[in-house]
Coordinates of C-alpha atoms in Angstrom, one line a residue:
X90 CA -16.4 -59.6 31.6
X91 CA -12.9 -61.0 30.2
X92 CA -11.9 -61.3 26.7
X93 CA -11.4 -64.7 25.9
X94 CA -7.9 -65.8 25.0
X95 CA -6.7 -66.1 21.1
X96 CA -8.1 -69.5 20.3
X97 CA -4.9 -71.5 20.0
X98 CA -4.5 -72.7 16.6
X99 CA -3.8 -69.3 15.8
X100 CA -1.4 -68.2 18.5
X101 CA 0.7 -71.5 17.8
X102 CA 2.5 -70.0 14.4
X103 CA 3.8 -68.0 16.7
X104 CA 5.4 -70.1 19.1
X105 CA 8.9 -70.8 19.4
X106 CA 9.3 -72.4 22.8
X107 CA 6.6 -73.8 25.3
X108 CA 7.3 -73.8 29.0
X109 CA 6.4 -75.1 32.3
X110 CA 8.1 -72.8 34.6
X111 CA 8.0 -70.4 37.6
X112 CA 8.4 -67.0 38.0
X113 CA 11.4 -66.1 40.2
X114 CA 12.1 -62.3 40.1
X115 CA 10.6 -59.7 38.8
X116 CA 13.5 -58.0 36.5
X117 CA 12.3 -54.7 35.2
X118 CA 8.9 -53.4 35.0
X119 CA 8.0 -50.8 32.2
X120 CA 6.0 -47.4 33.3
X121 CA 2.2 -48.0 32.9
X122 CA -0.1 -46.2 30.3
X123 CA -2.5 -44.0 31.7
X124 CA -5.7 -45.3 32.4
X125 CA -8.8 -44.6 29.7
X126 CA -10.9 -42.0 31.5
X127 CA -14.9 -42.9 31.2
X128 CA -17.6 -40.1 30.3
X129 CA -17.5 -38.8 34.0
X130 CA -14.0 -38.7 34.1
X131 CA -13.8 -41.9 36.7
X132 CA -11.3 -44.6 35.4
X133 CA -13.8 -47.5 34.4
X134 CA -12.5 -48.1 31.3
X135 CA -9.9 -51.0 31.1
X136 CA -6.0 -50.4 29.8
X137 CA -3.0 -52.5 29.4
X138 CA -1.1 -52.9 32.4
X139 CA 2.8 -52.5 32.0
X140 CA 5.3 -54.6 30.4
X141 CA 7.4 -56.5 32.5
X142 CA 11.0 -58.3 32.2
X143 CA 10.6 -61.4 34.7
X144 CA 13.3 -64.5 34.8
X145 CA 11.4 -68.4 34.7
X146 CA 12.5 -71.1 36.1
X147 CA 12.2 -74.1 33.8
X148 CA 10.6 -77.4 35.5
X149 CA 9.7 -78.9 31.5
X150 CA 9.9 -77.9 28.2
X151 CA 7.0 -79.4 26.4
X152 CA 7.8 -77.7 22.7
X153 CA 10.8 -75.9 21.2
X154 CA 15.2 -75.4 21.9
X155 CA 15.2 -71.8 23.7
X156 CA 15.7 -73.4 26.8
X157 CA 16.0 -76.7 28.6
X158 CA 14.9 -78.5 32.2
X159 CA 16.6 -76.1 35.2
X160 CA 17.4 -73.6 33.6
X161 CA 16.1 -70.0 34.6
X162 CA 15.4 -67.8 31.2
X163 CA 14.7 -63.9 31.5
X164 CA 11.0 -63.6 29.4
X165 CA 9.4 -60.1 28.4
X166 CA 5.6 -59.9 29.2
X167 CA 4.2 -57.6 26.7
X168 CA 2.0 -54.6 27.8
X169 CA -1.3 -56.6 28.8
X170 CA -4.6 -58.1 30.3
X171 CA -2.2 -59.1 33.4
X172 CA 0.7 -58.9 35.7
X173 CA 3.0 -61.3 36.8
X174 CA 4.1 -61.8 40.1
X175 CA 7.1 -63.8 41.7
X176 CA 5.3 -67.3 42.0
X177 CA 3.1 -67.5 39.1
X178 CA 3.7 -70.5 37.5
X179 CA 2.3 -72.9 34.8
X180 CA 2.5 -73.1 31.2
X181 CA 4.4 -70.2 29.0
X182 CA 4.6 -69.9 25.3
X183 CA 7.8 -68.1 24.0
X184 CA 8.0 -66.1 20.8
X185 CA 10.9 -65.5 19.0
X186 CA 13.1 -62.6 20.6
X187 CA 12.0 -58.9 19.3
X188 CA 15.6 -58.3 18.6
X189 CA 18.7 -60.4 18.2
X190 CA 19.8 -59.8 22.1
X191 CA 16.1 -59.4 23.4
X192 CA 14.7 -62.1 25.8
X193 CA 11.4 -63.9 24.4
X194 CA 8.4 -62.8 24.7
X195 CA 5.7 -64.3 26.5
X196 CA 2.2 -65.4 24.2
X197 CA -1.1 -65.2 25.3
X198 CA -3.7 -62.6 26.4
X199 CA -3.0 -64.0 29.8
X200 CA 0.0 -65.5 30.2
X201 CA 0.2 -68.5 32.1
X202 CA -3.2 -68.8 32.7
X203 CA -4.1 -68.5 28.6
X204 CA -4.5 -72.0 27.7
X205 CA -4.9 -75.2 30.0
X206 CA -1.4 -77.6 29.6
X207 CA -4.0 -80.3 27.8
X208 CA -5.1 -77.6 25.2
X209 CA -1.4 -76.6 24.6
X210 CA -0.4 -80.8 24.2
X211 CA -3.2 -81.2 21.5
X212 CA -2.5 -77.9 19.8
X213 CA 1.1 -79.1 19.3
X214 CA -0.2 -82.9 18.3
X215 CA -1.8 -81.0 15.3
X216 CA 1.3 -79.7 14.5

């Protein structure tokens, strides 16, 4: 069974930027953790699939300055509950870059699929 994601009053803090956008190439991809070996050795046991570097494209912003309508931003998905492929699209909240010339980093256990566009809109109403 999943994990639920991060109920979003307490990812929003967080959030920098939030992003309707596409994924249109997959950058860099990050050397996976070995799976978690089970009693009997087999691999049953979960792990976090590898971080990725993927570039958006941006169809709206619905929150934040980071980037604006058109424009295609490169995004770090952290070591995860997912993968992202060239094509996922929906909504994306953005962190705040790691480092001064790091790309955002993508929020959510799940990335686009995390939180529904109408959850995000009321999460941001609240301020």
């Amino acid at each position: 069974m999943a994990i639920p994601p991060d109920p979003i009053d307490e990812v929003m803090p967080d959030v920098r930027c939030v992003v309707i956008g596409e994924v249109t190439h997959i950058l860099e991809k990050w050397k996976q953790a070995p799976l978690p070996k089970g009693e009997d050795g087999a691999a049953d046991v979960p792990g976090e699939l590898a971080k990725q570097k993927v570039r958006l494209k941006v169809a709206e912003v619905l929150f934040g300055d980071l980037t604006a309508v058109g424009d295609e931003i490169e995004v770090i998905k952290p070591d995860g509950d997912y993968v992202l492929r060239v094509g996922n699209h929906g909504p994306f909240l953005l962190g705040d870059p790691m480092a001064r010339l790091s790309s955002p980093t993508i929020l959510g256990r799940y990335g686009p699929d995390s939180y529904r566009r109408d959850v995000i809109e009321a999460a941001l109403a609240r301020g």
